[in-house]
PDB file of C-alpha atoms and ligand atoms in Angstrom:
ATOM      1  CA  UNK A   9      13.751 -12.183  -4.979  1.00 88.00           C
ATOM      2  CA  UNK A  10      10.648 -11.627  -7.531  1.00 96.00           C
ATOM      3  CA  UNK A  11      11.895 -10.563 -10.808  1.00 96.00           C
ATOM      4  CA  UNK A  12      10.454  -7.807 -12.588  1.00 97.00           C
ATOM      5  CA  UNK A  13       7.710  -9.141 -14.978  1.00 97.00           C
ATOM      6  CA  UNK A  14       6.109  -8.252 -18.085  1.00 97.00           C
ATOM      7  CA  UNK A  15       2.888  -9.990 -17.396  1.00 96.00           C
ATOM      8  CA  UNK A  16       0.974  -9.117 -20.702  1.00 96.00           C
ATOM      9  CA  UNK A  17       2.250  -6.396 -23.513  1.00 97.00           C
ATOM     10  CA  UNK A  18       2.421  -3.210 -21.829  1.00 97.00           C
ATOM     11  CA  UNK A  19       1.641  -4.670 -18.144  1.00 98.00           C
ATOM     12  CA  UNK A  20       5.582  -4.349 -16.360  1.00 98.00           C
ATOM     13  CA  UNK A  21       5.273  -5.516 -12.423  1.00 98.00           C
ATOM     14  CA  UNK A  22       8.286  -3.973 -10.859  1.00 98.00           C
ATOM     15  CA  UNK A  23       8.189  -6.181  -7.459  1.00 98.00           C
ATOM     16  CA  UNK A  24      10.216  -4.078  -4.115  1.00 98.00           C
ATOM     17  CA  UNK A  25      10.411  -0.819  -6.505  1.00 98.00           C
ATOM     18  CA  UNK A  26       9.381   1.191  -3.495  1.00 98.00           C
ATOM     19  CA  UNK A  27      12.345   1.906  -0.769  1.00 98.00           C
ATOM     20  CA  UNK A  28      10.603   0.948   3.213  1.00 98.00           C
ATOM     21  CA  UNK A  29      11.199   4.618   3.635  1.00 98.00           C
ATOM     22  CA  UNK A  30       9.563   5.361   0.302  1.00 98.00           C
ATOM     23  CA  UNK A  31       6.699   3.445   1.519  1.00 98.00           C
ATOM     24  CA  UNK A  32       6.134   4.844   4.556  1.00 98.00           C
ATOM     25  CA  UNK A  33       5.927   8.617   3.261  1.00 98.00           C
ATOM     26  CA  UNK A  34       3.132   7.196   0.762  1.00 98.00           C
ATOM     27  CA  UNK A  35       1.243   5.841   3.844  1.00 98.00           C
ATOM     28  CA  UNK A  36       2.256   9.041   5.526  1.00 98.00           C
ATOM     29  CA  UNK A  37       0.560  11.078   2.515  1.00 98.00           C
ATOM     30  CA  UNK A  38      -2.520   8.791   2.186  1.00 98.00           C
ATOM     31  CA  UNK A  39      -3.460   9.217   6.095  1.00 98.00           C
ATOM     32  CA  UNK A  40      -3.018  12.953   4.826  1.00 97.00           C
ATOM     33  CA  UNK A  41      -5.464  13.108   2.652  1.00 97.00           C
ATOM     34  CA  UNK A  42      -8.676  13.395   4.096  1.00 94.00           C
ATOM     35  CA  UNK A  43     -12.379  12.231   2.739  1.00 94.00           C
ATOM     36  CA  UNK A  44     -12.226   8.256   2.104  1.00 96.00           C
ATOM     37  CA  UNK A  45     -15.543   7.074   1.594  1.00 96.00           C
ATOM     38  CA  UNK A  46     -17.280   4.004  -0.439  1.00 97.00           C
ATOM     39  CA  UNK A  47     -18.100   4.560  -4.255  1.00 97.00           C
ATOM     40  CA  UNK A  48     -21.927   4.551  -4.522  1.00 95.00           C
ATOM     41  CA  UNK A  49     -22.138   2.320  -8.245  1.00 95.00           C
ATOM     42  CA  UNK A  50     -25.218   3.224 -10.157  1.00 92.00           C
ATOM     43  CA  UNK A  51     -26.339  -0.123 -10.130  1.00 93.00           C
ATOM     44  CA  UNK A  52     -27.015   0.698  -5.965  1.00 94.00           C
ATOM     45  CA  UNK A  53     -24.409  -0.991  -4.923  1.00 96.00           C
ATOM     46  CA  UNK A  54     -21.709   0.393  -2.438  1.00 98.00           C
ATOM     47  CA  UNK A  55     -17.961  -0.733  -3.282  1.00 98.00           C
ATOM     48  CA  UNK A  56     -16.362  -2.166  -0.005  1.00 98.00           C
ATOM     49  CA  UNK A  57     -13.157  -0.224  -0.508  1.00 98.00           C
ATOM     50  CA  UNK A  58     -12.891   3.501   0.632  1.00 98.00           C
ATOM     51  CA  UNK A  59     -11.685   5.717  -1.838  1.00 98.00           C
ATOM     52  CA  UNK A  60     -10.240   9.177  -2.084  1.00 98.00           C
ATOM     53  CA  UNK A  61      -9.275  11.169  -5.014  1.00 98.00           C
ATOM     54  CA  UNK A  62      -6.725  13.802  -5.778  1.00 98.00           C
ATOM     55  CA  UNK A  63      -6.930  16.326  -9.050  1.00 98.00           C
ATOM     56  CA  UNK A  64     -10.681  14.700 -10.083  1.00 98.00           C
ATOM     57  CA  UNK A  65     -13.222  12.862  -8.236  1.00 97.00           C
ATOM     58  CA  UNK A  66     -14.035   9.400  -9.541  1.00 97.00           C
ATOM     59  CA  UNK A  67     -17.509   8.790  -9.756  1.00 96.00           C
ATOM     60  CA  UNK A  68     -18.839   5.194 -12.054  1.00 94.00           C
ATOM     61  CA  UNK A  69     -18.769   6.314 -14.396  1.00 92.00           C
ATOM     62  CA  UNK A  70     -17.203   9.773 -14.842  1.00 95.00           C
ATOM     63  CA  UNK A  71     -14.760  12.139 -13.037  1.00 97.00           C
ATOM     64  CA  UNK A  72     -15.836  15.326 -12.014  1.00 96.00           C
ATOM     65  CA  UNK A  73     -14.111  18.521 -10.292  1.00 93.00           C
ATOM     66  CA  UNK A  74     -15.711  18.963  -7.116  1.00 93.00           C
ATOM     67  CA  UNK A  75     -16.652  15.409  -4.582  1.00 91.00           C
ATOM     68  CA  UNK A  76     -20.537  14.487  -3.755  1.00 86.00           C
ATOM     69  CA  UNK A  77     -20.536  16.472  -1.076  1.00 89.00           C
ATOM     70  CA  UNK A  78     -19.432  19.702  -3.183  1.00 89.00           C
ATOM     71  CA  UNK A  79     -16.032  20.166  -1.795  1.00 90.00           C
ATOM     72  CA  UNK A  80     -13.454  20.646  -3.825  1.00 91.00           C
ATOM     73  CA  UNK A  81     -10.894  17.629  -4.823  1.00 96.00           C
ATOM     74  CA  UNK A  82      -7.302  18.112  -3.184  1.00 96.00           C
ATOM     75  CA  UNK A  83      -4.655  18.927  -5.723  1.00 98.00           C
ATOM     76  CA  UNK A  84      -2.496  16.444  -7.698  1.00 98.00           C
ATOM     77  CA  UNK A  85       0.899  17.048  -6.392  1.00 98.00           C
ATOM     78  CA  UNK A  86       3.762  17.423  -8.472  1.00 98.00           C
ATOM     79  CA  UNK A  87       5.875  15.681  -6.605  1.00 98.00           C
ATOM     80  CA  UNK A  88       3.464  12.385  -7.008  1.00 98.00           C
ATOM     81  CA  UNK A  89       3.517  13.037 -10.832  1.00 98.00           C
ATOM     82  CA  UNK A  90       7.733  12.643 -10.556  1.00 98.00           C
ATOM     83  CA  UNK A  91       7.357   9.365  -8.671  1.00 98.00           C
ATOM     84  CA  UNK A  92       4.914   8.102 -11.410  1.00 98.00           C
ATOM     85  CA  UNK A  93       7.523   8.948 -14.368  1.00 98.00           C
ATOM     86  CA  UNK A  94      10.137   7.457 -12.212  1.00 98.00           C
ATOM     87  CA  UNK A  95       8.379   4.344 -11.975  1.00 98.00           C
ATOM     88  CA  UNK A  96       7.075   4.540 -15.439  1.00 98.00           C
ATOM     89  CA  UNK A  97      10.796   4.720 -16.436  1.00 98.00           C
ATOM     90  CA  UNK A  98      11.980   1.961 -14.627  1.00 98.00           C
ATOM     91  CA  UNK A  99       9.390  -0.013 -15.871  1.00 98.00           C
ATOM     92  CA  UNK A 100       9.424   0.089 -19.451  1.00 97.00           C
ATOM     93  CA  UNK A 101      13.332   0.901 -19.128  1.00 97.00           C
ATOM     94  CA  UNK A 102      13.458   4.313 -20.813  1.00 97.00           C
ATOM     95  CA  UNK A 103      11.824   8.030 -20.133  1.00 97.00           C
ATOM     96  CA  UNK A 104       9.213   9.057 -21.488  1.00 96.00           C
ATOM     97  CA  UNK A 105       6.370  12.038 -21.343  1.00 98.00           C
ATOM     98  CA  UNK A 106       4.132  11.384 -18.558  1.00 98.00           C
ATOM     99  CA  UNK A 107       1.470  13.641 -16.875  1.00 98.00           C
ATOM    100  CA  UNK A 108      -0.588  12.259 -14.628  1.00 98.00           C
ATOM    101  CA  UNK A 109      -3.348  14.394 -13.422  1.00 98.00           C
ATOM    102  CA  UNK A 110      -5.257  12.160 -11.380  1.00 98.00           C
ATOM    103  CA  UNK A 111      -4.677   9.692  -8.172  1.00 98.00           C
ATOM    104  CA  UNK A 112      -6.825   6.989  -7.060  1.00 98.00           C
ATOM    105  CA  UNK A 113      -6.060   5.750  -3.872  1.00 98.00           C
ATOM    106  CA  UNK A 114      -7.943   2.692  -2.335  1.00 98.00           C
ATOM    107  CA  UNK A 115      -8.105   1.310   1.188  1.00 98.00           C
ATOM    108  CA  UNK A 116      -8.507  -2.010   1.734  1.00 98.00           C
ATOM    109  CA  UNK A 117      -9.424  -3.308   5.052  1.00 98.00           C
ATOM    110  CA  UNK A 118      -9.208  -7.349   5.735  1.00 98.00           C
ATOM    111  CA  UNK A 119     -12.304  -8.121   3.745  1.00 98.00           C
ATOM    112  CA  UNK A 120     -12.668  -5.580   1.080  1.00 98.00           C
ATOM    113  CA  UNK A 121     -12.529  -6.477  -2.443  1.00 98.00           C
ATOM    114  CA  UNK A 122     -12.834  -5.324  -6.083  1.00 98.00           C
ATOM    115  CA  UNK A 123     -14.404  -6.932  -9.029  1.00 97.00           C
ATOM    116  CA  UNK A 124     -13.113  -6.833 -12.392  1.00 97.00           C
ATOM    117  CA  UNK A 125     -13.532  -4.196 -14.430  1.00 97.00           C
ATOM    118  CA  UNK A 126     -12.217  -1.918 -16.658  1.00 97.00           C
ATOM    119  CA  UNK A 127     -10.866   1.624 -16.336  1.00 98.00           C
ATOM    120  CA  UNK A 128     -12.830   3.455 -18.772  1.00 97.00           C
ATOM    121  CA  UNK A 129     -13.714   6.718 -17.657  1.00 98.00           C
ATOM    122  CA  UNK A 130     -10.271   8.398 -18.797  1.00 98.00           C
ATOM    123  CA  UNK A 131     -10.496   9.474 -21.905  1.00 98.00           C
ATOM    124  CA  UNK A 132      -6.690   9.331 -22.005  1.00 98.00           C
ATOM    125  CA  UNK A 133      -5.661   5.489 -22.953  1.00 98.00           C
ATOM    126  CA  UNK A 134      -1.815   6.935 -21.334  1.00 98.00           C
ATOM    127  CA  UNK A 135      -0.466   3.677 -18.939  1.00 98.00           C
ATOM    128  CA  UNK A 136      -1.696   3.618 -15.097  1.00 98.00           C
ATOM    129  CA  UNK A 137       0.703   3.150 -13.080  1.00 98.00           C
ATOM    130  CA  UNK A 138      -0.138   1.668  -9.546  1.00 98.00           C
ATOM    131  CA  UNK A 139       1.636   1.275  -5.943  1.00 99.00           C
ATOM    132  CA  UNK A 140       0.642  -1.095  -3.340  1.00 99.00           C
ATOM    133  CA  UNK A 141       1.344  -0.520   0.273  1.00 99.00           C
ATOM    134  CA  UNK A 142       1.010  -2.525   3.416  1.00 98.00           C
ATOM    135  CA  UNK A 143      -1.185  -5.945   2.721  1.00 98.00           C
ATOM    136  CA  UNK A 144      -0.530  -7.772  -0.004  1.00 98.00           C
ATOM    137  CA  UNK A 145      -2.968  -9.021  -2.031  1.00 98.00           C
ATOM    138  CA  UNK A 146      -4.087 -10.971  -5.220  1.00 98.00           C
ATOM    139  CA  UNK A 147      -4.620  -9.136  -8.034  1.00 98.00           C
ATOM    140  CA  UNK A 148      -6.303 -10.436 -10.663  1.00 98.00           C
ATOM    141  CA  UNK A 149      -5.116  -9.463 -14.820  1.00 97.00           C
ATOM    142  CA  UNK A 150      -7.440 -10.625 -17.274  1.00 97.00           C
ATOM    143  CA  UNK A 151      -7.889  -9.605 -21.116  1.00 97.00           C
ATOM    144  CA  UNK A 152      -9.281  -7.132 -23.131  1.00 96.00           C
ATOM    145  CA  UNK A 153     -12.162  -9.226 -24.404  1.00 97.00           C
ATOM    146  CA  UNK A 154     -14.054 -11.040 -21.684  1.00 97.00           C
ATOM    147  CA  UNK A 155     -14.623 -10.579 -17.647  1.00 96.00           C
ATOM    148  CA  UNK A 156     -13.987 -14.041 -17.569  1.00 93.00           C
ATOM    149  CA  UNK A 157     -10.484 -16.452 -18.044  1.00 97.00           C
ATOM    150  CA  UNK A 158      -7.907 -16.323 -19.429  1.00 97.00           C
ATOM    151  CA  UNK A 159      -6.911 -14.488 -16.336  1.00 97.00           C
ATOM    152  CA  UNK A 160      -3.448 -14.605 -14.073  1.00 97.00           C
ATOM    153  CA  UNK A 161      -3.448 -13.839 -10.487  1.00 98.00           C
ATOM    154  CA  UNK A 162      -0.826 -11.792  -9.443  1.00 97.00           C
ATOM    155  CA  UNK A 163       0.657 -11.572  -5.875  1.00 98.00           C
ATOM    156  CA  UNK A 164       1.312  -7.835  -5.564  1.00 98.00           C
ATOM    157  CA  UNK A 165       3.151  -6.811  -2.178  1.00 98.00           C
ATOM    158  CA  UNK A 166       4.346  -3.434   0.046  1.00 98.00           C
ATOM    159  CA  UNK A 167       6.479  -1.207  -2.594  1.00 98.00           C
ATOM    160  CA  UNK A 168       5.241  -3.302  -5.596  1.00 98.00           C
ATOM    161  CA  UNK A 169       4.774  -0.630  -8.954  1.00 98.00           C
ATOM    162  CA  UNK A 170       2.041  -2.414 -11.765  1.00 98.00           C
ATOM    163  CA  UNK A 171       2.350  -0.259 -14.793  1.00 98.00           C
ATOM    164  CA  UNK A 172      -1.135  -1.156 -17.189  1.00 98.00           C
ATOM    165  CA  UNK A 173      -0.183   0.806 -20.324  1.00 98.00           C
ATOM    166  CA  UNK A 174      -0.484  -0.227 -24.196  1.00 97.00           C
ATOM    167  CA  UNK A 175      -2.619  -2.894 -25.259  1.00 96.00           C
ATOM    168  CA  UNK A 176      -3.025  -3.763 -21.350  1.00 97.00           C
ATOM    169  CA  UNK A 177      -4.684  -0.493 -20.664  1.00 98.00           C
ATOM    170  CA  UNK A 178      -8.011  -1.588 -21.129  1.00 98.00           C
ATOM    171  CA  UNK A 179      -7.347  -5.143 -19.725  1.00 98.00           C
ATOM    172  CA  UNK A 180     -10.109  -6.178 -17.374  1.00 98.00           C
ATOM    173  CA  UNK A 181      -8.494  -6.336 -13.731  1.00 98.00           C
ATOM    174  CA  UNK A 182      -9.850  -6.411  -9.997  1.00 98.00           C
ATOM    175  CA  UNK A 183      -8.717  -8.097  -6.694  1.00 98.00           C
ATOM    176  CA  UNK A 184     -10.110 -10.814  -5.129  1.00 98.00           C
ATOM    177  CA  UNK A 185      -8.586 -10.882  -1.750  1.00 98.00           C
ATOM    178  CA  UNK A 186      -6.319  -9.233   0.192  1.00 98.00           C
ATOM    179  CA  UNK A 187      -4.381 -11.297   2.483  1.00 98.00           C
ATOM    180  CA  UNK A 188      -4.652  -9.436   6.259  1.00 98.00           C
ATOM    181  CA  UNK A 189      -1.684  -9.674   8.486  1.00 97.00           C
ATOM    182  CA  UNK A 190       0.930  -9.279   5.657  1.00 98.00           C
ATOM    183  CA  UNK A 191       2.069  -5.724   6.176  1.00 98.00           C
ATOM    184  CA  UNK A 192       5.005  -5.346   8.157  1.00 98.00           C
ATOM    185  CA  UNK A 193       4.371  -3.930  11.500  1.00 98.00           C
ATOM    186  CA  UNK A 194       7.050  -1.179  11.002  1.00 98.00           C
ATOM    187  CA  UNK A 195       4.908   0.524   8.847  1.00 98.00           C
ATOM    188  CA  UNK A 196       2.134   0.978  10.729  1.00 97.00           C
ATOM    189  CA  UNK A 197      -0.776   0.218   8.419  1.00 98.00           C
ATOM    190  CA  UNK A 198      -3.841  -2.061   9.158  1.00 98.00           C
ATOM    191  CA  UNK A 199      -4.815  -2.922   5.574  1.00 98.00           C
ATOM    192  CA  UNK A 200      -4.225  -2.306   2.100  1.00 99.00           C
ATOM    193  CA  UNK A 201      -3.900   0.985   0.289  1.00 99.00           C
ATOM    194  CA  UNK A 202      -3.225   1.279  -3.261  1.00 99.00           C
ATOM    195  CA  UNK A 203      -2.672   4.382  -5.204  1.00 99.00           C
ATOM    196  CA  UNK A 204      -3.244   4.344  -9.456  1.00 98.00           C
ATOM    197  CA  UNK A 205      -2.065   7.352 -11.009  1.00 99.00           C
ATOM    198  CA  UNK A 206      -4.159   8.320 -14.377  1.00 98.00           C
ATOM    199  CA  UNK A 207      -4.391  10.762 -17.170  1.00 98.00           C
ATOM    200  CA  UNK A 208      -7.596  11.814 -17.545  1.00 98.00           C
ATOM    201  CA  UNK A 209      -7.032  13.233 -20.770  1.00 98.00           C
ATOM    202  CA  UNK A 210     -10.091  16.379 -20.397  1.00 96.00           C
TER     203      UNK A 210
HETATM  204  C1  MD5 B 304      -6.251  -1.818  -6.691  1.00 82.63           C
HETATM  205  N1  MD5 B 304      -7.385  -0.718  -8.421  1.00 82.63           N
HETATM  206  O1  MD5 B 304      -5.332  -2.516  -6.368  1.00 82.63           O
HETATM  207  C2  MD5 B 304      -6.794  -1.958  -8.085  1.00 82.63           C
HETATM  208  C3  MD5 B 304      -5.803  -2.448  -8.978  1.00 82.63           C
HETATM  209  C4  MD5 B 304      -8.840   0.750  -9.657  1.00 82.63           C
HETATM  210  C5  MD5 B 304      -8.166  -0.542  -9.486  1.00 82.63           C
HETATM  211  O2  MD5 B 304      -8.331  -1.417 -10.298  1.00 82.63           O
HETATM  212  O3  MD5 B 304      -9.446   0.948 -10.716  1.00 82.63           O
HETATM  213  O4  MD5 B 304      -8.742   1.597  -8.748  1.00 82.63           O
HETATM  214  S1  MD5 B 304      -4.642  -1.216  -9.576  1.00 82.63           S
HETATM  215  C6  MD5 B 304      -4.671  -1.829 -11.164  1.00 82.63           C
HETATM  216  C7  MD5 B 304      -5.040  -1.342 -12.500  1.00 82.63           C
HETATM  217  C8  MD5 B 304      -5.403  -0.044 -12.737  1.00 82.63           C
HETATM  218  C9  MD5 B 304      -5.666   0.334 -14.044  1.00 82.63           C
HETATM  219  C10 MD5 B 304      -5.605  -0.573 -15.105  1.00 82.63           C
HETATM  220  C11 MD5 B 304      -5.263  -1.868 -14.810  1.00 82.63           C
HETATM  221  C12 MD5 B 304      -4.996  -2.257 -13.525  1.00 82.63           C
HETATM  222  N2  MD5 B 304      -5.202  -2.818 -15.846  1.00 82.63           N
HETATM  223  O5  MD5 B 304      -5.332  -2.431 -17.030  1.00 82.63           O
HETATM  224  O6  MD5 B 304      -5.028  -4.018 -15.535  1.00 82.63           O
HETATM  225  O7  MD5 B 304      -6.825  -1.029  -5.933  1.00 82.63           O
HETATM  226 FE1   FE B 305      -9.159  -0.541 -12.077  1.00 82.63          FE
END
């Protein structure tokens, strides 16, 4: 079994946090929530992961209330903010105040990828706290200083919770490959998703 790990000060990997059942509601949800598309980055580029958004769209660099097209951003539901403080909890071993307003979630397919980078565009520096479902993949923690080494890759698997909070907030992080075929089969996902929960602070 992988032990949980404090991989940096502030960045807790909780490996198998997430029940099978657990997992499957999350992939449930996420195949709910409608209007995955690729980030445009205003450099031109076009990310290779789809993203969708719940509470505020996500835009490089920026959130906003309403998505490119206009339409309004889904909700943040409660019941998502409870599994983040849950998590939260478990991984820093004691409750605390946590209101996450915003949810990132990312689809992976076999070749998609994400560079490193920070998360800058909350203005809140409160933890993220992450869950990965069906691939696994390598994820990639760096420092606060440079894009480049020192840097530790990080297996993260189905039901795996990363918390990034204290002086790992602003730790430059990305992934450079998922590793297709991984999921289990039970749960009936072709990929990776991976949902961040944030507070934006606005
Ligand atoms: C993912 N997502 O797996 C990755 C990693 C993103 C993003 O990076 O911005 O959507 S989740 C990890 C993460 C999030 C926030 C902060 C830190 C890591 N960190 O400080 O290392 O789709
Ligand atoms: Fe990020």
């Amino acid at each position: 079994p992988r032990p949980r790990a404090e991989q940096a000060p502030g960045a807790v990997h909780l490996p198998d946090w997430l029940g099978f059942d657990e997992q499957r509601e999350l992939v449930a949800a996420c195949r709910g929530w409608s209007g995955y598309r690729h980030t445009r980055l205003p450099n031109g580029g076009v990310m290779s992961v789809k993203s969708v958004c719940l509470g505020w769209h996500w835009y490089p660099y920026g959130y906003s209330r309403t998505t490119g097209e206009g339409t309004p951003v889904l909700p943040f539901p409660d019941w998502l903010g409870d599994l983040g403080r849950r998590a939260l909890a478990a991984a820093y071993g004691e409750a605390r105040p946590y209101e996450p307003d915003i949810a990132l979630v990312n689809f992976y397919d076999a070749t998609a990828k994400m560079g490193l980078h920070q998360d800058k565009d909350e203005r809140s520096l409160e933890p993220v706290v992450s869950f990965s479902l069906g691939d696994a993949c390598v994820f990639r923690f760096g420092n606060t200083e440079t894009r480049g080494r020192p840097y530790t890759d990080v297996e993260l698997r189905s039901g795996d919770v990363f918390v990034f909070g204290g002086p790992s907030r602003l730790a430059y992080h990305g992934v450079p490959k998922t590793l297709p075929g991984t999921a289990d089969p039970a749960l009936g996902l072709d990929g990776r998703l991976n949902i961040t929960l944030r507070v934006s602070g606005f």
